[in-house]
Short mmCIF file of C-alpha atoms in Angstrom, two decimals:
data_model
loop_
_atom_site.label_atom_id
_atom_site.label_comp_id
_atom_site.label_asym_id
_atom_site.label_seq_id
_atom_site.Cartn_x
_atom_site.Cartn_y
_atom_site.Cartn_z
CA MET X 227 23.34 130.46 204.40
CA LEU X 228 24.55 131.70 201.09
CA TYR X 229 27.45 129.21 201.35
CA SER X 230 25.10 126.26 202.10
CA ALA X 231 23.04 126.97 199.15
CA LEU X 232 25.85 127.08 196.91
CA ARG X 233 27.33 123.65 198.28
CA SER X 234 24.08 122.22 197.01
CA ILE X 235 24.49 123.32 193.56
CA PRO X 236 26.97 121.62 191.20
CA LYS X 237 30.39 123.67 190.74
CA SER X 238 29.61 123.81 187.10
CA ARG X 239 26.68 126.06 187.58
CA TRP X 240 28.21 128.23 190.35
CA ARG X 241 29.50 131.00 187.78
CA VAL X 242 26.01 131.14 186.39
CA VAL X 243 24.18 131.68 189.64
CA VAL X 244 26.62 134.32 190.61
CA ARG X 245 26.10 136.02 187.58
CA ARG X 246 22.31 136.23 188.08
CA ALA X 247 22.79 137.04 191.76
CA GLN X 248 24.80 139.94 190.70
CA GLN X 249 22.17 141.45 188.26
CA PRO X 250 19.83 144.27 189.29
CA VAL X 251 16.07 143.48 190.21
CA VAL X 252 13.69 144.72 187.36
CA PRO X 253 9.97 144.70 188.31
CA SER X 254 7.41 142.82 186.41
CA ARG X 255 5.59 144.34 183.22
CA SER X 256 2.22 144.65 185.21
CA LEU X 257 4.11 146.36 188.18
CA GLN X 258 5.62 148.70 185.51
CA SER X 259 2.33 149.53 184.36
CA ALA X 260 0.90 150.00 187.98
CA THR X 261 3.99 152.46 188.76
CA THR X 262 3.36 154.32 185.79
CA THR X 263 -0.31 154.50 186.32
CA HIS X 264 0.08 155.50 189.72
CA GLU X 265 2.45 158.15 188.79
CA ALA X 266 0.05 159.58 186.12
CA ARG X 267 -2.98 159.77 188.18
CA PHE X 268 -5.86 162.14 187.34
CA THR X 269 -6.66 164.83 190.01
CA THR X 270 -10.09 165.42 188.51
CA LEU X 271 -12.51 163.66 185.92
CA GLN X 272 -12.53 166.82 183.95
CA GLN X 273 -8.62 166.38 183.49
CA ALA X 274 -9.38 162.90 182.06
CA GLU X 275 -12.02 163.91 179.71
CA GLN X 276 -9.89 166.62 178.42
CA GLU X 277 -7.05 164.23 177.50
CA TRP X 278 -9.79 161.61 176.23
CA GLN X 279 -11.21 164.40 173.83
CA GLN X 280 -7.80 165.25 172.52
CA LEU X 281 -6.95 161.80 171.97
CA TRP X 282 -10.22 161.20 170.00
CA ALA X 283 -9.62 164.49 168.08
CA SER X 284 -5.99 163.44 167.11
CA SER X 285 -5.27 161.85 163.64
CA VAL X 286 -3.69 158.53 165.14
CA ASP X 287 -4.54 155.44 163.62
CA SER X 288 -7.26 153.11 165.22
CA ALA X 289 -5.05 150.58 166.85
CA ALA X 290 -2.95 153.47 168.34
CA ARG X 291 -6.28 155.24 169.56
CA GLN X 292 -7.69 151.99 171.09
CA ARG X 293 -4.32 151.41 173.13
CA LYS X 294 -4.27 155.03 174.21
CA SER X 295 -7.76 154.84 175.17
CA HIS X 296 -7.47 151.86 177.21
CA TRP X 297 -4.52 153.50 178.94
CA ILE X 298 -6.57 156.50 179.76
CA LEU X 299 -9.35 154.44 181.12
CA ASN X 300 -7.11 152.45 183.39
CA ARG X 301 -5.82 155.65 184.65
CA VAL X 302 -9.16 156.92 185.50
CA LYS X 303 -10.11 153.82 187.49
CA ASN X 304 -6.69 154.09 189.40
CA SER X 305 -7.43 157.44 190.22
CA GLN X 306 -10.62 156.45 191.91
CA LEU X 307 -12.43 158.19 189.53
CA THR X 308 -15.81 156.91 187.56
CA PRO X 309 -15.36 156.64 183.59
CA THR X 310 -18.10 158.25 181.81
CA LEU X 311 -20.60 156.95 179.35
CA ALA X 312 -19.08 158.77 176.53
CA MET X 313 -15.81 156.95 176.95
CA TYR X 314 -17.32 153.39 176.82
CA ASP X 315 -19.80 154.69 173.81
CA GLN X 316 -16.61 155.48 171.70
CA LEU X 317 -14.83 152.46 172.74
CA LEU X 318 -18.01 150.51 171.62
CA SER X 319 -17.66 152.17 168.03
CA VAL X 320 -13.94 151.15 167.66
CA TYR X 321 -14.91 147.65 168.60
CA ILE X 322 -17.63 147.57 165.86
CA ALA X 323 -15.34 148.75 163.56
CA ASN X 324 -12.55 146.23 164.33
CA ASN X 325 -15.29 143.51 164.84
CA GLN X 326 -13.93 142.99 168.43
CA ARG X 327 -16.93 141.40 169.91
CA SER X 328 -14.59 139.55 172.48
CA ARG X 329 -14.15 143.20 174.24
CA ILE X 330 -17.94 143.73 174.51
CA ARG X 331 -18.61 141.47 177.54
CA PRO X 332 -15.63 142.69 179.71
CA MET X 333 -16.87 146.33 178.86
CA LEU X 334 -20.39 145.53 180.00
CA ASP X 335 -18.92 143.95 183.30
CA ASP X 336 -16.94 147.18 183.61
CA MET X 337 -20.07 149.35 183.15
CA ASP X 338 -22.06 147.26 185.68
CA ALA X 339 -19.41 147.70 188.24
CA TYR X 340 -19.56 151.32 187.86
CA LYS X 341 -23.20 151.37 187.55
CA ILE X 342 -23.26 152.88 184.28
CA VAL X 343 -26.66 152.51 182.20
CA ALA X 344 -26.26 153.22 178.66
CA PRO X 345 -29.39 154.30 176.45
CA MET X 346 -31.11 151.66 174.04
CA GLU X 347 -29.31 152.84 171.16
CA PHE X 348 -26.01 151.64 172.85
CA TYR X 349 -27.03 148.11 173.31
CA HIS X 350 -28.48 147.83 170.00
CA ARG X 351 -25.32 148.68 168.30
CA ALA X 352 -23.83 145.77 170.42
CA LEU X 353 -26.54 143.42 169.55
CA LYS X 354 -25.92 144.26 165.98
CA LEU X 355 -22.20 143.19 166.27
CA ALA X 356 -23.22 139.93 168.05
CA ALA X 357 -25.89 139.30 165.20
CA GLN X 358 -23.46 139.78 162.36
CA SER X 359 -20.99 137.59 164.30
CA ALA X 360 -23.81 134.78 165.01
CA ASP X 361 -22.87 135.07 168.56
CA THR X 362 -25.83 134.10 170.61
CA THR X 363 -23.77 133.96 173.85
CA LEU X 364 -22.86 137.69 173.52
CA GLN X 365 -26.50 138.54 172.43
CA ALA X 366 -27.94 136.97 175.73
CA ARG X 367 -25.27 138.84 177.86
CA ILE X 368 -26.48 142.20 176.29
CA LEU X 369 -30.26 141.35 176.53
CA ASP X 370 -29.72 140.15 180.11
CA THR X 371 -28.13 143.69 180.73
CA MET X 372 -31.05 145.46 179.21
CA ALA X 373 -33.42 143.46 181.09
CA LYS X 374 -31.74 144.25 184.55
CA HIS X 375 -32.00 147.89 183.61
CA GLY X 376 -35.92 147.49 182.93
CA MET X 377 -35.42 148.17 179.07
CA GLU X 378 -38.22 146.41 177.06
CA ALA X 379 -37.43 144.91 173.74
CA THR X 380 -38.34 147.12 170.78
CA SER X 381 -38.87 146.02 166.95
CA ASP X 382 -35.16 147.09 166.49
CA THR X 383 -34.25 144.65 169.23
CA TYR X 384 -36.28 141.88 167.81
CA GLU X 385 -34.54 142.87 164.38
CA MET X 386 -31.12 142.03 165.98
CA ARG X 387 -32.09 138.85 167.47
CA ILE X 388 -33.91 137.74 164.20
CA ARG X 389 -30.65 138.46 162.33
CA CYS X 390 -28.67 136.59 164.80
CA ALA X 391 -30.80 133.61 164.17
CA VAL X 392 -30.64 133.77 160.61
CA GLU X 393 -26.97 133.96 160.78
CA ASN X 394 -27.08 130.86 162.78
CA ASP X 395 -29.52 129.25 159.97
CA ALA X 396 -32.13 128.89 162.91
CA PHE X 397 -35.17 129.24 160.79
CA GLU X 398 -37.70 128.01 163.27
CA HIS X 399 -36.30 130.26 166.00
CA ALA X 400 -36.35 133.26 163.66
CA LEU X 401 -40.23 132.36 163.09
CA ASP X 402 -40.63 132.06 166.73
CA LEU X 403 -39.35 135.58 167.40
CA LEU X 404 -41.63 137.04 164.71
CA GLU X 405 -44.59 135.40 166.56
CA ASP X 406 -43.27 136.76 169.80
CA MET X 407 -43.41 140.20 168.38
CA GLU X 408 -47.02 139.98 167.13
CA THR X 409 -47.80 138.41 170.70
CA LYS X 410 -46.33 141.59 172.28
CA GLY X 411 -48.18 143.79 169.94
CA LEU X 412 -44.93 144.87 168.04
CA ALA X 413 -45.02 145.47 164.38
CA PRO X 414 -42.20 143.62 162.75
CA THR X 415 -39.79 145.90 160.55
CA ALA X 416 -39.56 145.33 156.87
CA SER X 417 -35.85 144.33 157.05
CA SER X 418 -36.64 141.74 160.01
CA VAL X 419 -39.30 140.14 157.65
CA PHE X 420 -36.80 140.22 154.55
CA LEU X 421 -34.48 138.30 156.73
CA VAL X 422 -36.59 135.42 157.14
CA LEU X 423 -38.29 135.44 153.83
CA PRO X 424 -35.48 133.99 151.97
CA MET X 425 -35.03 131.03 154.56
CA ALA X 426 -38.70 130.12 154.09
CA ILE X 427 -37.93 129.86 150.16
CA LYS X 428 -34.74 128.08 150.78
CA TYR X 429 -36.48 125.33 152.95
CA ARG X 430 -39.47 125.05 150.23
CA GLN X 431 -42.06 126.44 152.84
CA PRO X 432 -44.47 128.09 150.30
CA GLN X 433 -47.35 128.85 152.69
CA THR X 434 -44.82 130.31 155.40
CA ALA X 435 -43.20 132.32 152.58
CA HIS X 436 -46.47 133.59 151.34
CA ASP X 437 -47.29 134.56 155.09
CA LEU X 438 -44.09 136.41 155.30
CA TRP X 439 -44.24 138.20 151.94
CA LEU X 440 -47.73 139.61 152.97
CA LYS X 441 -46.00 141.13 156.26
CA ALA X 442 -43.14 142.51 154.18
CA ARG X 443 -45.74 144.15 151.62
CA GLU X 444 -47.56 145.62 154.39
CA ALA X 445 -44.24 146.93 155.97
CA ALA X 446 -42.86 148.19 152.77
CA PRO X 447 -45.08 148.12 149.69
CA THR X 448 -42.76 149.80 147.42
CA SER X 449 -39.81 147.57 148.11
CA PRO X 450 -38.07 146.03 144.77
CA ASN X 451 -37.43 143.03 146.67
CA LEU X 452 -41.17 142.08 146.96
CA ALA X 453 -40.99 141.17 143.04
CA LYS X 454 -37.96 138.89 143.43
CA HIS X 455 -39.30 137.18 146.21
CA ALA X 456 -42.77 136.70 144.58
CA MET X 457 -40.98 135.01 141.58
CA ALA X 458 -39.39 132.60 143.87
CA ILE X 459 -42.69 131.79 145.70
CA LEU X 460 -44.42 131.36 142.52
CA ARG X 461 -41.75 128.78 141.36
CA LEU X 462 -42.29 126.80 144.74
CA ALA X 463 -46.10 127.04 144.29
CA ALA X 464 -45.47 125.32 140.72
CA MET X 465 -43.29 122.73 142.18
CA ASP X 466 -45.36 121.92 145.28
CA ASP X 467 -48.83 121.81 143.64
CA GLN X 468 -50.17 124.86 145.38
CA VAL X 469 -52.78 126.07 143.15
CA GLN X 470 -54.14 128.77 145.43
CA LEU X 471 -50.53 130.34 145.69
CA LEU X 472 -50.21 129.94 141.90
CA GLN X 473 -53.48 131.83 141.48
CA PHE X 474 -52.21 134.68 143.85
CA TYR X 475 -48.73 135.19 142.37
CA TRP X 476 -49.02 134.40 138.60
CA PRO X 477 -51.00 138.00 138.40
CA VAL X 478 -48.25 139.79 140.94
CA VAL X 479 -45.41 138.34 139.07
CA VAL X 480 -46.54 138.51 135.45
CA GLN X 481 -49.25 141.40 135.30
CA GLU X 482 -48.27 143.84 138.10
CA ASN X 483 -44.30 143.27 137.69
CA LYS X 484 -43.74 142.69 134.31
CA MET X 485 -41.47 139.77 134.90
CA MET X 486 -40.70 136.98 132.44
CA VAL X 487 -41.40 133.26 133.65
CA ASP X 488 -39.06 130.55 132.14
CA ASP X 489 -40.43 127.47 130.29
CA GLY X 490 -39.93 125.07 133.10
CA VAL X 491 -41.98 127.34 135.54
CA GLY X 492 -44.53 127.69 133.05
CA LYS X 493 -45.14 123.99 132.32
CA MET X 494 -45.17 123.22 135.90
CA ALA X 495 -47.85 125.92 136.49
CA ILE X 496 -49.83 124.60 133.59
CA LEU X 497 -50.02 121.13 135.20
CA VAL X 498 -50.94 122.67 138.59
CA ALA X 499 -53.87 124.71 137.11
CA GLY X 500 -55.08 122.02 135.05
CA ARG X 501 -55.04 119.38 137.79
CA ALA X 502 -56.97 121.75 140.00
CA GLY X 503 -59.62 122.37 137.43
CA ASP X 504 -58.72 126.05 136.68
CA ALA X 505 -59.09 126.38 133.05
CA GLN X 506 -58.76 129.94 132.85
CA LEU X 507 -55.50 130.20 134.76
CA ALA X 508 -54.25 127.25 132.60
CA TYR X 509 -54.85 129.12 129.28
CA THR X 510 -53.54 132.32 130.63
CA ILE X 511 -50.42 130.70 131.55
CA LEU X 512 -50.15 129.40 127.97
CA ALA X 513 -51.03 132.74 126.44
CA THR X 514 -48.23 134.40 128.71
CA LEU X 515 -45.50 131.91 127.57
CA ALA X 516 -46.39 132.92 123.93
CA GLU X 517 -46.76 136.63 124.58
CA HIS X 518 -42.93 136.19 126.23
CA GLY X 519 -41.64 134.95 122.95
CA LEU X 520 -41.54 131.07 124.16
CA PRO X 521 -42.61 129.11 120.90
CA LEU X 522 -45.67 126.77 121.95
CA VAL X 523 -44.75 123.30 121.05
CA GLU X 524 -46.85 120.12 121.60
CA HIS X 525 -45.26 119.44 124.96
CA HIS X 526 -46.67 122.53 126.49
CA PHE X 527 -50.08 121.27 125.39
CA ALA X 528 -49.32 117.74 126.61
CA CYS X 529 -48.88 119.12 130.11
CA LEU X 530 -52.33 120.80 129.94
CA LEU X 531 -53.99 117.75 128.37
CA ASP X 532 -52.39 115.19 130.89
CA ALA X 533 -53.68 117.67 133.94
CA PHE X 534 -57.14 117.92 132.81
CA ALA X 535 -57.36 114.36 131.95
CA SER X 536 -56.05 113.54 135.43
CA THR X 537 -59.30 115.21 136.91
CA LEU X 538 -61.56 113.84 134.22
CA ASP X 539 -62.42 117.53 133.13
CA LEU X 540 -63.29 116.19 129.65
CA HIS X 541 -64.60 119.52 128.29
CA ASN X 542 -61.51 121.39 128.86
CA THR X 543 -59.46 118.48 127.89
CA LEU X 544 -61.13 118.58 124.58
CA ARG X 545 -60.76 122.11 124.27
CA VAL X 546 -57.20 121.81 124.14
CA PHE X 547 -57.02 120.51 120.79
CA GLU X 548 -58.82 123.47 119.39
CA ALA X 549 -56.31 125.79 121.35
CA MET X 550 -53.55 123.84 119.43
CA ARG X 551 -54.80 124.39 116.20
CA LYS X 552 -55.08 127.93 116.87
CA ALA X 553 -51.35 128.19 118.05
CA GLY X 554 -50.26 126.47 115.03
CA VAL X 555 -49.20 123.12 116.87
CA ALA X 556 -50.16 119.87 115.04
CA VAL X 557 -52.52 117.70 116.78
CA THR X 558 -51.67 113.99 116.20
CA LYS X 559 -52.73 110.68 117.79
CA THR X 560 -49.55 110.89 119.91
CA THR X 561 -50.89 113.87 121.34
CA THR X 562 -54.02 112.13 122.67
CA THR X 563 -52.27 109.27 124.65
CA ALA X 564 -52.66 110.57 128.19
CA VAL X 565 -56.38 111.38 127.47
CA ALA X 566 -56.85 108.00 125.68
CA ARG X 567 -55.47 106.09 128.69
CA ARG X 568 -58.05 108.04 130.98
CA LEU X 569 -60.76 107.13 128.61
CA GLY X 570 -59.39 103.48 128.31
CA ASN X 571 -59.85 102.85 132.21
CA ASP X 572 -63.37 104.22 132.46
CA ILE X 573 -66.35 103.67 130.17
CA ASN X 574 -68.56 106.53 131.89
CA ALA X 575 -65.58 108.98 131.29
CA VAL X 576 -66.01 108.20 127.50
CA ARG X 577 -69.70 108.98 127.72
CA LEU X 578 -68.93 112.23 129.28
CA ALA X 579 -66.29 112.81 126.51
CA ARG X 580 -69.02 112.51 123.75
CA GLN X 581 -71.46 114.96 125.63
CA ALA X 582 -68.44 117.32 126.05
CA LEU X 583 -68.08 117.24 122.25
CA ASP X 584 -71.75 118.28 121.83
CA ASP X 585 -71.11 121.09 124.44
CA ILE X 586 -68.05 122.41 122.84
CA TYR X 587 -69.63 122.51 119.57
CA THR X 588 -72.76 124.28 120.96
CA GLN X 589 -70.43 127.06 122.63
CA SER X 590 -67.59 127.37 119.99
CA GLY X 591 -69.03 125.92 116.73
CA ALA X 592 -66.16 123.72 116.31
CA VAL X 593 -64.71 120.57 117.42
CA ASP X 594 -61.39 119.01 116.84
CA ILE X 595 -61.62 115.67 114.59
CA VAL X 596 -58.81 114.37 116.62
CA ALA X 597 -61.02 114.54 119.77
CA PHE X 598 -63.98 113.03 117.86
CA ASN X 599 -61.83 110.11 116.83
CA MET X 600 -60.42 109.59 120.24
CA VAL X 601 -64.06 109.14 121.54
CA ILE X 602 -64.88 106.57 118.77
CA HIS X 603 -61.76 104.67 119.57
CA ALA X 604 -62.33 104.83 123.14
CA PHE X 605 -65.91 103.15 122.88
CA ALA X 606 -64.14 100.60 120.30
CA TYR X 607 -61.35 99.71 123.09
CA HIS X 608 -64.29 99.10 125.61
CA GLY X 609 -66.09 96.64 123.08
CA ASP X 610 -69.09 99.24 122.80
CA PHE X 611 -69.87 98.96 119.11
CA ASP X 612 -73.15 100.50 119.33
CA ASN X 613 -72.12 103.74 121.21
CA ALA X 614 -69.05 103.90 118.56
CA MET X 615 -71.35 104.04 115.53
CA LYS X 616 -73.72 106.49 117.52
CA THR X 617 -70.69 108.75 117.87
CA PHE X 618 -69.85 108.41 114.25
CA ASP X 619 -73.30 109.16 113.25
CA MET X 620 -72.78 112.74 115.18
CA ARG X 621 -70.44 113.80 112.32
CA HIS X 622 -73.10 115.69 110.65
CA ALA X 623 -74.31 117.51 113.58
CA LEU X 624 -70.72 118.44 114.56
CA ASN X 625 -69.76 119.52 111.06
CA LEU X 626 -66.97 116.95 110.64
CA THR X 627 -65.42 115.51 108.02
CA PRO X 628 -64.22 111.96 108.62
CA ASP X 629 -60.42 111.17 107.90
CA VAL X 630 -58.15 108.27 107.85
CA ASP X 631 -58.05 108.13 111.77
CA THR X 632 -61.79 108.14 111.72
CA LEU X 633 -61.76 104.95 109.61
CA ASP X 634 -59.26 103.09 111.75
CA ALA X 635 -61.31 103.92 114.95
CA LEU X 636 -64.47 102.42 113.28
CA LEU X 637 -62.69 99.46 112.04
CA ASP X 638 -61.18 98.78 115.44
CA ALA X 639 -64.89 98.94 116.98
CA CYS X 640 -66.04 96.34 114.04
CA ILE X 641 -62.96 94.11 115.05
CA HIS X 642 -63.74 93.98 118.64
CA ALA X 643 -67.53 93.36 117.65
CA ARG X 644 -66.37 90.54 115.07
CA ASN X 645 -68.68 92.41 112.61
CA PRO X 646 -66.70 92.03 109.09
CA ASP X 647 -69.92 93.19 107.21
CA ALA X 648 -70.34 96.36 109.24
CA GLY X 649 -66.61 97.15 108.90
CA THR X 650 -66.71 96.20 104.99
CA ALA X 651 -69.53 98.66 104.42
CA ILE X 652 -67.77 101.53 106.33
CA PHE X 653 -64.50 100.74 104.52
CA HIS X 654 -66.16 101.51 101.37
CA ASP X 655 -68.38 104.28 102.55
CA LEU X 656 -65.36 106.29 103.67
CA THR X 657 -63.10 105.31 100.98
CA HIS X 658 -65.46 105.98 97.86
CA THR X 659 -68.05 108.42 99.34
CA HIS X 660 -65.92 110.42 101.43
CA HIS X 661 -62.74 109.88 99.45
CA VAL X 662 -60.68 108.90 102.34
CA HIS X 663 -57.33 107.26 101.58
CA PRO X 664 -56.66 104.30 103.28
CA ALA X 665 -53.42 103.98 105.23
CA VAL X 666 -51.45 100.81 105.54
CA SER X 667 -52.89 100.80 109.18
CA SER X 668 -56.59 100.83 107.70
CA LEU X 669 -55.64 97.90 105.16
CA SER X 670 -53.99 95.89 107.83
CA LYS X 671 -57.06 96.40 110.18
CA MET X 672 -59.18 95.06 107.21
CA VAL X 673 -57.10 91.91 106.84
CA VAL X 674 -57.66 91.29 110.89
CA LEU X 675 -61.40 92.00 110.52
CA MET X 676 -61.71 89.57 107.85
CA CYS X 677 -60.18 86.98 109.67
CA THR X 678 -63.16 87.43 112.29
CA ASN X 679 -65.29 85.78 109.74
CA HIS X 680 -65.95 82.15 110.36
CA ASP X 681 -67.11 81.14 106.80
CA ASN X 682 -65.24 83.40 104.47
CA TYR X 683 -61.88 85.21 105.13
CA GLU X 684 -60.64 85.23 101.53
CA ALA X 685 -61.06 88.87 101.30
CA ALA X 686 -58.08 89.04 103.92
CA PHE X 687 -55.69 87.83 101.25
CA ASP X 688 -57.03 90.63 98.90
CA TYR X 689 -56.38 93.55 101.36
CA LEU X 690 -52.86 92.02 102.11
CA GLU X 691 -52.18 92.22 98.43
CA GLN X 692 -53.26 95.74 98.02
CA ILE X 693 -50.80 96.74 100.77
CA LYS X 694 -48.00 95.00 98.94
CA GLN X 695 -49.00 96.61 95.50
CA ARG X 696 -48.56 99.91 97.24
CA GLY X 697 -44.98 99.01 98.15
CA ASP X 698 -46.05 98.97 101.82
CA VAL X 699 -45.37 96.26 104.70
CA PRO X 700 -48.28 94.88 106.28
CA PHE X 701 -48.45 95.38 110.11
CA ARG X 702 -47.08 92.43 112.09
CA GLY X 703 -50.69 92.28 113.87
CA ALA X 704 -52.39 91.36 110.29
CA TYR X 705 -50.06 88.72 109.66
CA TYR X 706 -50.31 87.33 113.25
CA ARG X 707 -54.17 87.11 113.16
CA LEU X 708 -53.90 85.54 109.31
CA VAL X 709 -51.52 83.02 110.29
CA LYS X 710 -53.74 81.87 113.48
CA LYS X 711 -56.88 81.82 111.14
CA LEU X 712 -54.93 79.71 108.68
CA ALA X 713 -53.80 77.25 111.26
CA ALA X 714 -57.22 77.23 113.02
CA CYS X 715 -58.86 76.28 109.58
CA ASN X 716 -56.14 74.01 108.62
CA ASP X 717 -55.68 75.74 105.44
CA ALA X 718 -52.91 74.65 102.95
CA ARG X 719 -51.77 77.99 102.42
CA LEU X 720 -50.35 78.42 105.99
CA PRO X 721 -46.56 77.68 105.40
CA LEU X 722 -46.84 80.15 102.40
CA ALA X 723 -48.09 82.86 104.86
CA ILE X 724 -45.68 82.02 107.48
CA GLU X 725 -42.85 82.50 104.79
CA ASP X 726 -44.34 85.74 103.67
CA MET X 727 -44.46 86.89 107.26
CA LYS X 728 -40.77 86.29 107.71
CA ALA X 729 -39.95 88.00 104.37
CA CYS X 730 -41.48 91.10 105.96
CA GLY X 731 -38.90 90.87 108.85
CA TYR X 732 -41.26 89.70 111.24
CA ASN X 733 -40.30 86.51 113.48
CA VAL X 734 -42.72 83.92 114.39
CA SER X 735 -43.27 83.96 118.21
CA THR X 736 -43.02 81.03 120.53
CA HIS X 737 -46.54 81.81 121.46
CA LEU X 738 -47.57 81.39 117.65
CA HIS X 739 -45.64 78.25 117.22
CA GLU X 740 -47.40 76.74 120.14
CA TYR X 741 -50.65 77.87 118.84
CA ILE X 742 -49.86 76.30 115.18
CA ALA X 743 -48.85 73.13 116.78
CA ASP X 744 -51.86 72.89 119.19
CA LYS X 745 -54.27 73.56 116.09
CA ALA X 746 -52.69 70.93 114.06
CA ASP X 747 -52.70 68.33 116.70
CA ILE X 748 -56.43 68.99 117.19
CA ASN X 749 -57.03 68.97 113.14
CA ASP X 750 -55.06 65.29 113.23
CA ARG X 751 -57.21 64.06 116.01
CA ARG X 752 -60.37 65.17 114.50
CA ARG X 753 -59.48 63.80 111.03
CA ALA X 754 -58.51 60.36 112.54
CA LYS X 755 -61.78 60.42 114.28
CA GLN X 756 -63.73 61.50 111.15
CA ALA X 757 -61.77 58.66 109.15
CA ALA X 758 -62.82 55.97 111.88
CA LEU X 759 -66.41 56.97 111.46
CA GLY X 760 -66.07 56.38 107.81
CA LEU X 761 -66.99 60.35 106.96
CA THR X 762 -63.79 60.94 105.16
CA SER X 763 -60.47 59.64 104.36
CA ALA X 764 -57.40 60.25 106.81
CA SER X 765 -55.46 62.04 104.15
CA GLN X 766 -58.17 64.96 103.18
CA PRO X 767 -57.78 68.18 104.84
CA VAL X 768 -60.33 69.09 107.60
CA THR X 769 -61.72 72.38 107.62
CA THR X 770 -62.95 74.23 110.95
CA GLY X 771 -64.15 77.65 111.90
#
């Protein structure tokens, strides 16, 4: 038979086959282990426990102790003995220390085979290892074992499950677990809540974060983490326009925990408070920023003005000007832009603003002149000359001294009403009686105002000359209105006015060129018609209003 086998093999391979056939037979590694284990069987479990205790009392390294522990455990099994819970408990400690979660499932299978039931603490340790590794499959296996042994989940059990959900970034699942705890009457541990709270902040869920913060405070009222998370929720409330949360967390952060709020959060908080009409909170935030050493500048108050104006809370809007002056911040026309825009959209809001001036003076005994001028200008913008003048007449009752901006606002009202006589009277009254020094804007408005007079606009040239004598440049609008007036009246001084306008750096727009050409055509046709009727010669200029 051997000969037949050799004949089937090429002669070049005979020597190798013969050599292999002469080698001794060596059992496999598994067979060696089985033989060794069989030879080293324990006769009693006490003998195995004694060897186990000696191993764990020795100073061998962790890896060697683990290998030796497995060897002893296999010998116990091969000796037809049942391993003890203590053996598995110590093995679990090794697996946890070495982060060997892959060994937990086989160990649980072993324990099930020998019907070994561990206490709750044992399974919690295993759950914690699975949670730290975000191993949901292993956690499910451990929980299944606990359920099979009739162990009801505790708050600590849920904490390990929540930790695993957080490690997997499963925010909604973590919330579901907390809700499940409440359904079962289990109080969540502080650490469980503090695990989920940062996720609510991370995903910008201010209301959820607030609910979790309240639970955390109830579970751990002295935790230093409460203040840190309160600051984060405050920031979220400011970003997401949540005024109720802002009202809750501002005193928590600033007063209770003495924490500093940065300028960005402060400005957003001012806007939120203002839009919600909470003037007290808005001013409290301003005061806090000042106390923290942040210099209050115009943009802080601009936020407040914009917020109040957006809700037409005109009483508090106008109070801001007073607060600015107290803080040493200059109030300018630029500051009032947001408010003026709101007033320009609603004449009723202007009337409310005028009433607010009276109310503020009654309460505090002072009204800011910028607010007063703004109301006059708003009436002028709406073409309400009478109410603009009535507001100006309130200056004595409000103990206000008109300034150059008051003059400009009144002149605007006269321009809209095309009332040069009233404008001239106001100009002389304020500049002579009240000693208001007219600005270039004031004199430019007088040029425009004089051009509203159909019969006599000669005074426009006088005011234009006053501006030049001061070394200033008239506003473009003044030249624009004067040129249109000269073109409409077929005034021979039109070319000179255009040259003067260009000399000041103003280009003649296409619209103005078209307007001049249109008026010239009208005047030519009118002159020709008058000549045909024998009323005037075709060469004489025709004056129109």
